[in-house]
Amino acid sequence: MDRRKTGDEYLKMIQACEEWLRQGKTGNVTHALGKVNTAQVPREMRLALAQIARRADLFHFGLKVLRPLMPEESSRTVGLAKDEEIAEYGVLLQLIGSLTEAFRYFNMVSPQKTPKVLLYKAFCHFTRWEYSQAKPLLGAYIEAKGLTDYELLIGKVNYASCLVSTKADNAAPFLQEIIKTSQEKNYHRLNANALEMLSQISIAIGEYQHARNLLDQAAQVLSQSVAADAFYIEKWKAVAKALESGDCSDLIAFRETAFKNSQWESVRESDLYIMRVTKDESLFRFLYAGTPYPEYRKRILEHSDPRWAAPQTFELGTAGPELDLVLGRYDGREVLKPGQRPQLLLLGLFSDFYRPRKMATLFSDIFPDQAFGILSSPNRVYQAVSRTRELIEEAKIPLSIHEDEGNYRFQLAGEMRVKIEVENHMVSREDFLLRRLENEFRGREFSAREARSALDLPATSFHRLLSWGIDQGRLSKVGIGAKVRYHITHLVKENKSA
């Protein structure tokens, strides 16, 4: 049996990992942490080790290190978590796609004691393009006491991104201040970020040459340091060229690069500007239907032809039998039970045509009322994916589910069409069943016997559905005794309880 490491040995390992990260040797970090028994990590080393794991993209390892400290798991031998530890745990949850859980932990942390939690909350909103919601959080962060000069400027750069996104009048002068300060302090990456955002303002008002000059300055700044941000400079150069000349060739090439590098939001943004330049209504419909973020859908509408209507339903694929995700039918046959895990899983996968579903996000799709557990939840997702693949194979649906490092996406593997309800990807089981009745009777009144036969439900489940529908105002009941009839009165667009 291996002996337990001492605190000094953990400290030396953490210092070695710090050096490897600075040198870009993340493989060494992965190898070193792979030998660590997380149950034996000393209390005082857990936060530093989790932070190393986060920087090396070993998010699940970081969660396992911090999990015993969290309020639900804490014990006398480990001790209660400190604010900074809870905040770090929330960041790791955000990075694996569990945003609801991340917010739950962030809300346990005092912003006065740990201001960076405001920054972390804002990052959660950024992942959903919610810049309006992030703005007040970042405004409070840059007013917090005790920040270093660098931490303050990071906050200001992120706050500036909110100003640019929301088209605030003070965005340009605010960025000019950041550019001046970052130049003085030799913060090259932040300086380039600010120049890039200033170019976005120029692009928005049609000053394309000025935008190119700013982007050239940003590229020159980044040439002095190692940074991945040059990728985004190329993006905005391609956008400026497309909008000015109508030539999308550079933008299409950038899209291909973004796809190869799994930069999914850049792929989405490329399609947005290609749609705008080419006036491609079919791309508009694809982009709108395949984007689950309400704030980004507003952005799509702002850039689209005002004569185009936002689709309420969308059909992916052009030929072959139809898979109706809401009704759970393929080629007219029921293949997915309403509200059960395979249907919820597919609804989650098809909610975004661009970004693969992270495991924790998919867990929330399948188990919407349950918290993600780092030890138990991954296996539950594996089981749900396995069962869904079995159903797909049994029904001979030319559809596959691909997994890559915990990220899941769909792929049409033959001729078929997938019908998607654009405004409502995730609804309750009762909603699914009532939609089945609506599709079956198409406005006609029906008896309880007819409805139960159409749904093929046990008597107890069926009567529970009737009671729920009447209580929610979705079903109306006419007549008494043996002559009672029902009809559907209202089907809401979204599940208000979600």
XYZ file of C-alpha atoms in Angstrom:
498
model
C 0.000 0.000 0.000
C 1.388 3.431 -0.984
C 2.315 5.671 1.882
C 0.432 8.931 2.377
C 2.192 12.009 0.952
C 3.267 14.706 3.378
C 2.167 18.328 3.120
C 5.648 19.301 1.909
C 5.469 16.722 -0.868
C 2.116 18.095 -2.031
C 3.532 21.618 -1.936
C 6.523 20.593 -4.077
C 4.186 18.861 -6.558
C 1.964 21.958 -6.793
C 5.019 24.153 -7.384
C 6.234 21.785 -10.100
C 2.784 21.865 -11.734
C 2.841 25.685 -11.661
C 6.123 25.664 -13.543
C 4.877 23.098 -16.074
C 1.762 25.183 -16.734
C 3.886 28.277 -17.390
C 5.933 26.199 -19.864
C 2.813 24.811 -21.534
C 3.604 21.245 -20.416
C 0.081 20.276 -19.392
C 0.809 16.601 -20.085
C 3.222 16.596 -17.152
C 0.499 18.063 -14.936
C -2.002 15.431 -16.050
C 0.503 12.673 -15.301
C 1.331 14.055 -11.855
C -2.280 14.551 -10.790
C -3.179 11.116 -12.093
C -1.138 9.633 -9.259
C -2.965 11.605 -6.561
C -5.457 9.903 -4.257
C -7.966 12.732 -3.788
C -9.210 11.263 -0.516
C -5.776 11.741 1.036
C -5.095 15.356 0.001
C -4.458 17.514 3.108
C -7.159 20.042 3.896
C -4.868 23.040 3.385
C -3.727 21.858 -0.083
C -7.113 21.198 -1.667
C -7.809 24.675 -3.040
C -4.368 25.093 -4.634
C -4.587 21.615 -6.163
C -8.073 22.275 -7.562
C -6.858 25.535 -9.115
C -3.978 23.699 -10.778
C -6.471 21.137 -12.113
C -8.702 23.884 -13.517
C -5.817 25.532 -15.359
C -4.886 22.142 -16.837
C -8.524 21.536 -17.944
C -8.842 18.655 -15.447
C -12.182 19.892 -14.187
C -13.531 16.614 -12.848
C -10.360 16.043 -10.852
C -10.681 19.513 -9.321
C -14.281 18.794 -8.350
C -13.288 15.541 -6.667
C -10.612 17.359 -4.672
C -12.995 20.039 -3.402
C -16.152 17.973 -3.081
C -15.475 16.746 0.500
C -15.274 20.381 1.670
C -18.647 21.432 0.315
C -21.568 22.076 2.725
C -23.437 18.850 1.879
C -20.312 16.672 2.325
C -18.375 18.435 5.084
C -17.391 16.526 8.211
C -15.512 17.253 11.409
C -12.333 15.723 10.042
C -12.291 17.887 6.915
C -13.812 21.154 8.044
C -16.270 23.574 6.481
C -15.441 25.122 3.123
C -14.203 28.683 2.922
C -15.766 31.171 0.515
C -12.869 30.927 -1.930
C -13.150 27.137 -1.996
C -16.891 27.262 -2.657
C -16.321 29.819 -5.415
C -13.674 27.606 -7.029
C -16.033 24.636 -6.868
C -18.680 26.728 -8.630
C -16.228 27.686 -11.400
C -15.419 24.037 -11.998
C -19.131 23.216 -12.200
C -19.587 25.993 -14.737
C -16.736 24.631 -16.846
C -18.310 21.158 -17.049
C -21.648 22.723 -18.075
C -23.605 22.610 -14.801
C -24.613 26.275 -14.681
C -27.589 25.920 -12.354
C -25.440 24.113 -9.800
C -22.648 26.664 -10.263
C -25.005 29.530 -9.402
C -26.215 27.615 -6.360
C -22.699 27.518 -4.950
C -21.858 31.068 -5.996
C -24.886 32.277 -4.055
C -23.359 30.811 -0.878
C -20.352 33.123 -1.202
C -20.165 36.673 0.156
C -19.172 39.124 -2.647
C -17.840 41.473 0.016
C -15.375 38.845 1.290
C -14.692 37.198 -2.070
C -15.330 39.718 -4.906
C -14.153 37.311 -7.608
C -17.442 35.413 -7.222
C -19.067 38.349 -9.073
C -16.660 37.759 -11.947
C -17.423 34.039 -11.934
C -21.168 34.668 -12.038
C -20.668 36.969 -15.002
C -18.742 34.238 -16.829
C -21.747 31.935 -16.396
C -23.936 34.540 -18.082
C -21.384 34.959 -20.879
C -21.724 31.275 -21.797
C -25.397 32.000 -22.583
C -24.730 35.380 -24.253
C -26.467 37.159 -21.359
C -24.404 40.343 -21.339
C -27.184 42.469 -19.858
C -27.321 40.182 -16.811
C -23.519 40.095 -16.500
C -23.122 43.878 -16.660
C -24.274 44.797 -13.104
C -22.207 41.956 -11.635
C -19.069 43.246 -13.325
C -19.967 46.808 -12.412
C -19.999 45.747 -8.764
C -16.757 43.778 -9.194
C -14.728 46.717 -10.508
C -15.925 48.787 -7.532
C -14.822 46.123 -5.024
C -12.048 46.857 -2.559
C -8.772 44.970 -2.383
C -8.341 44.103 -6.071
C -4.867 44.149 -7.566
C -4.264 46.372 -10.597
C -4.372 43.330 -12.864
C -7.580 41.935 -11.311
C -9.223 45.344 -11.698
C -8.253 45.580 -15.350
C -9.535 42.060 -16.031
C -12.858 43.173 -14.561
C -12.871 46.302 -16.707
C -12.133 44.362 -19.899
C -15.043 42.024 -19.196
C -17.286 44.945 -18.246
C -16.323 46.590 -21.549
C -17.493 43.471 -23.412
C -20.924 44.039 -21.857
C -20.888 47.683 -22.944
C -20.014 46.711 -26.518
C -22.604 43.936 -26.651
C -25.374 46.157 -25.283
C -24.311 49.078 -27.530
C -23.726 51.419 -24.585
C -22.770 54.996 -25.498
C -19.775 54.972 -23.157
C -18.228 51.790 -24.584
C -15.602 53.522 -26.769
C -14.241 55.983 -24.129
C -14.208 53.182 -21.540
C -12.125 51.036 -23.894
C -9.769 53.914 -24.643
C -9.071 54.168 -20.909
C -8.327 50.422 -20.753
C -6.004 50.669 -23.774
C -4.044 53.484 -22.129
C -3.723 51.710 -18.773
C -2.809 48.319 -20.264
C -0.120 49.943 -22.434
C 1.405 51.672 -19.424
C 1.513 48.449 -17.395
C 2.547 46.176 -20.303
C -0.519 43.977 -19.997
C -0.267 42.896 -23.626
C -3.139 40.460 -23.774
C -5.625 42.831 -22.120
C -4.435 45.632 -24.399
C -5.116 43.479 -27.460
C -8.532 42.468 -26.094
C -9.499 46.126 -25.732
C -8.290 47.013 -29.243
C -10.280 44.084 -30.659
C -13.470 45.236 -28.885
C -12.941 48.789 -30.104
C -12.749 47.380 -33.646
C -16.165 45.779 -33.124
C -17.633 49.228 -32.494
C -16.057 50.486 -35.726
C -17.433 47.515 -37.652
C -20.912 48.130 -36.242
C -20.947 51.701 -37.599
C -19.369 50.799 -40.943
C -15.875 52.223 -40.336
C -14.149 49.156 -41.732
C -10.715 50.644 -42.440
C -10.501 51.993 -38.904
C -11.508 48.552 -37.631
C -8.711 46.922 -39.654
C -6.189 49.400 -38.262
C -7.217 48.558 -34.715
C -7.038 44.823 -35.424
C -3.564 45.241 -36.934
C -2.496 47.034 -33.752
C -3.918 44.191 -31.666
C -2.061 41.596 -33.765
C 1.159 43.539 -33.300
C 0.661 43.627 -29.531
C 0.014 39.875 -29.390
C 3.165 39.175 -31.381
C 5.032 40.128 -28.181
C 3.397 37.352 -26.154
C 2.026 33.834 -26.471
C -1.766 34.096 -26.647
C -4.648 32.394 -28.411
C -6.485 35.685 -28.929
C -5.008 36.150 -32.432
C -7.729 33.705 -33.543
C -10.413 36.278 -32.706
C -8.519 39.052 -34.476
C -8.721 36.987 -37.668
C -12.422 36.517 -37.065
C -13.163 40.237 -36.959
C -10.938 40.915 -39.963
C -12.983 38.368 -41.918
C -16.257 39.889 -40.686
C -15.148 43.395 -41.675
C -14.162 42.230 -45.157
C -17.456 40.376 -45.687
C -19.610 43.299 -44.563
C -17.659 45.852 -46.613
C -17.205 43.918 -49.859
C -19.849 41.200 -49.776
C -17.044 38.636 -50.172
C -17.488 35.876 -47.560
C -14.544 33.727 -48.630
C -12.336 34.688 -45.668
C -15.256 34.294 -43.281
C -16.074 30.834 -44.647
C -12.414 29.848 -44.279
C -12.417 31.163 -40.713
C -15.554 29.129 -40.007
C -13.792 25.976 -41.175
C -10.840 26.727 -38.895
C -13.170 27.417 -35.975
C -14.971 24.113 -36.558
C -11.713 22.145 -36.685
C -10.634 23.750 -33.407
C -14.005 23.148 -31.677
C -14.622 26.899 -31.322
C -18.365 26.402 -31.532
C -19.520 29.929 -30.718
C -17.209 31.283 -33.417
C -18.845 28.864 -35.867
C -22.241 30.251 -34.772
C -21.007 33.846 -35.166
C -19.611 33.060 -38.626
C -22.999 31.799 -39.751
C -24.625 34.940 -38.341
C -22.521 37.234 -40.539
C -22.633 34.932 -43.571
C -26.436 34.992 -43.247
C -26.431 38.776 -43.004
C -24.193 39.288 -46.052
C -25.735 36.632 -48.310
C -29.366 37.252 -47.237
C -29.776 33.486 -46.875
C -33.159 32.852 -45.256
C -32.579 29.094 -44.971
C -29.387 29.780 -42.992
C -31.382 32.203 -40.828
C -33.895 29.484 -39.996
C -31.137 26.938 -39.274
C -29.217 29.391 -37.088
C -32.298 30.481 -35.148
C -33.645 26.952 -34.616
C -30.219 25.626 -33.665
C -29.463 28.290 -31.050
C -30.896 27.712 -27.564
C -29.942 31.100 -26.106
C -32.762 33.699 -26.051
C -30.283 36.609 -25.987
C -28.463 35.333 -29.043
C -31.748 34.798 -30.848
C -32.390 38.518 -30.377
C -29.005 39.141 -31.980
C -29.967 36.933 -34.930
C -33.164 38.908 -35.462
C -31.242 42.199 -35.321
C -28.958 41.034 -38.145
C -31.647 39.401 -40.295
C -34.053 40.700 -42.934
C -37.057 42.156 -41.053
C -39.365 40.343 -43.470
C -38.202 36.969 -42.179
C -40.309 35.403 -39.434
C -38.698 33.468 -36.614
C -39.561 29.776 -37.138
C -41.847 28.110 -34.606
C -40.926 24.642 -35.846
C -37.962 23.469 -37.869
C -37.210 20.339 -39.856
C -33.606 19.179 -39.913
C -32.894 17.077 -43.001
C -34.598 17.252 -46.373
C -35.805 13.736 -47.173
C -36.840 10.458 -45.603
C -39.077 9.473 -42.681
C -39.775 12.077 -39.989
C -38.782 11.830 -36.325
C -41.064 14.102 -34.302
C -39.153 14.785 -31.101
C -42.136 16.103 -29.156
C -44.609 13.409 -30.113
C -41.902 10.762 -29.948
C -42.857 9.242 -33.290
C -40.706 8.049 -36.164
C -42.358 7.363 -39.503
C -45.728 7.413 -37.736
C -44.693 4.885 -35.067
C -44.204 5.677 -31.397
C -40.549 5.102 -30.536
C -40.026 7.464 -27.574
C -42.178 7.416 -24.465
C -43.249 10.960 -23.510
C -41.076 12.533 -20.832
C -38.804 9.529 -20.416
C -35.022 9.732 -20.501
C -34.335 8.896 -24.178
C -36.750 11.588 -25.340
C -35.372 14.192 -22.920
C -31.841 13.303 -23.959
C -32.598 13.760 -27.663
C -34.422 17.022 -27.000
C -31.313 18.248 -25.215
C -28.967 17.177 -28.021
C -31.118 18.753 -30.730
C -31.524 22.028 -28.836
C -28.153 23.240 -30.161
C -26.933 22.534 -33.703
C -23.502 24.014 -32.976
C -22.136 23.286 -29.518
C -21.969 19.645 -28.341
C -23.749 18.982 -25.062
C -21.420 18.727 -22.086
C -22.108 15.812 -19.794
C -23.346 17.942 -16.885
C -25.599 19.945 -19.217
C -27.018 16.732 -20.634
C -27.592 15.476 -17.095
C -29.694 18.599 -16.425
C -31.671 17.924 -19.612
C -32.441 14.345 -18.548
C -32.859 14.957 -14.805
C -33.999 18.597 -14.635
C -34.856 18.625 -10.931
C -31.716 16.884 -9.676
C -28.281 18.157 -8.687
C -25.236 16.957 -10.622
C -23.034 14.687 -8.496
C -19.448 14.296 -9.628
C -19.307 10.643 -8.499
C -22.736 9.289 -9.502
C -24.145 11.489 -12.284
C -21.716 10.600 -15.120
C -22.725 6.937 -14.901
C -26.413 7.889 -15.059
C -25.747 9.850 -18.250
C -23.840 6.869 -19.732
C -26.815 4.620 -18.974
C -29.289 7.059 -20.559
C -27.126 7.392 -23.679
C -26.762 3.629 -23.918
C -30.526 3.073 -23.650
C -31.222 5.800 -26.226
C -28.774 4.225 -28.672
C -30.539 0.882 -28.197
C -33.922 2.468 -28.977
C -32.508 4.181 -32.062
C -31.096 0.882 -33.306
C -34.303 -1.059 -32.539
C -36.396 1.512 -34.438
C -33.894 1.543 -37.339
C -33.527 5.331 -37.153
C -30.494 6.583 -39.150
C -29.275 8.695 -36.248
C -26.164 8.371 -34.097
C -24.956 9.890 -30.827
C -21.258 10.701 -30.725
C -19.206 11.254 -27.571
C -15.833 12.977 -27.379
C -14.228 13.575 -23.970
C -17.585 13.882 -22.246
C -19.196 16.036 -24.954
C -22.177 14.625 -26.854
C -23.626 15.513 -30.234
C -26.067 14.020 -32.740
C -25.413 13.092 -36.352
C -27.927 12.170 -39.033
C -26.532 8.976 -40.538
C -28.919 8.599 -43.464
C -32.079 9.948 -45.057
C -34.416 11.233 -42.361
C -36.022 14.439 -41.092
C -36.153 15.632 -37.504
C -39.041 17.886 -36.507
C -38.108 20.328 -33.743
C -40.252 22.786 -31.793
C -38.059 25.861 -31.801
C -39.542 27.764 -28.875
C -39.863 24.825 -26.558
C -37.164 22.192 -26.447
C -37.775 20.957 -22.909
C -41.289 20.442 -21.555
C -42.900 18.272 -18.911
C -44.199 14.739 -19.457
C -47.764 16.017 -19.074
C -47.136 18.528 -21.862
C -45.928 15.743 -24.128
C -49.031 13.654 -23.450
C -51.431 16.522 -24.071
C -49.690 17.312 -27.336
C -50.200 13.698 -28.315
C -53.914 14.091 -27.639
C -54.023 17.346 -29.567
C -52.368 15.668 -32.523
C -54.706 12.689 -32.282
C -58.038 14.508 -32.032
C -57.151 17.796 -33.782
C -59.676 20.016 -32.013
C -62.418 17.385 -31.620
C -63.925 16.484 -28.262
C -63.042 13.041 -26.940
C -64.065 10.647 -24.207
C -61.802 9.379 -21.425
C -61.823 5.931 -23.010
C -60.741 7.311 -26.411
C -57.966 9.388 -24.818
C -56.644 6.542 -22.702
C -56.619 4.240 -25.708
C -54.709 6.829 -27.775
C -52.075 7.243 -25.066
C -51.972 3.588 -23.975
C -51.638 4.571 -20.320
C -52.498 2.640 -17.142
C -55.744 3.843 -15.540
C -54.008 5.479 -12.556
C -51.553 7.419 -14.744
C -54.328 8.472 -17.112
C -56.612 9.815 -14.361
C -53.636 11.660 -12.863
C -53.088 13.292 -16.284
C -56.768 14.297 -16.521
C -56.667 15.896 -13.072
C -53.439 17.724 -13.885
C -54.787 18.988 -17.213
C -57.989 20.330 -15.644
C -56.102 21.921 -12.720
C -53.699 23.639 -15.135
C -56.491 24.881 -17.387
C -55.242 22.745 -20.292
C -58.310 20.501 -20.447
C -61.988 21.376 -20.333
C -64.625 18.918 -19.185
C -68.128 18.953 -20.696
C -71.172 16.934 -19.540
C -71.736 14.570 -16.623
C -71.640 10.834 -16.005
C -71.230 8.575 -19.012
C -71.572 11.553 -21.393
C -68.485 13.414 -20.149
C -66.303 14.706 -22.979
C -62.998 16.572 -22.937
C -61.193 18.999 -25.184
C -57.814 20.675 -25.057
C -58.103 24.373 -24.304
C -54.518 25.599 -24.031
C -50.986 24.385 -24.535
C -48.382 26.764 -23.171
C -45.217 27.594 -25.081
C -42.890 26.814 -22.222
C -42.837 24.934 -18.985
C -43.154 27.664 -16.363
C -42.087 25.373 -13.559
C -38.742 24.536 -15.177
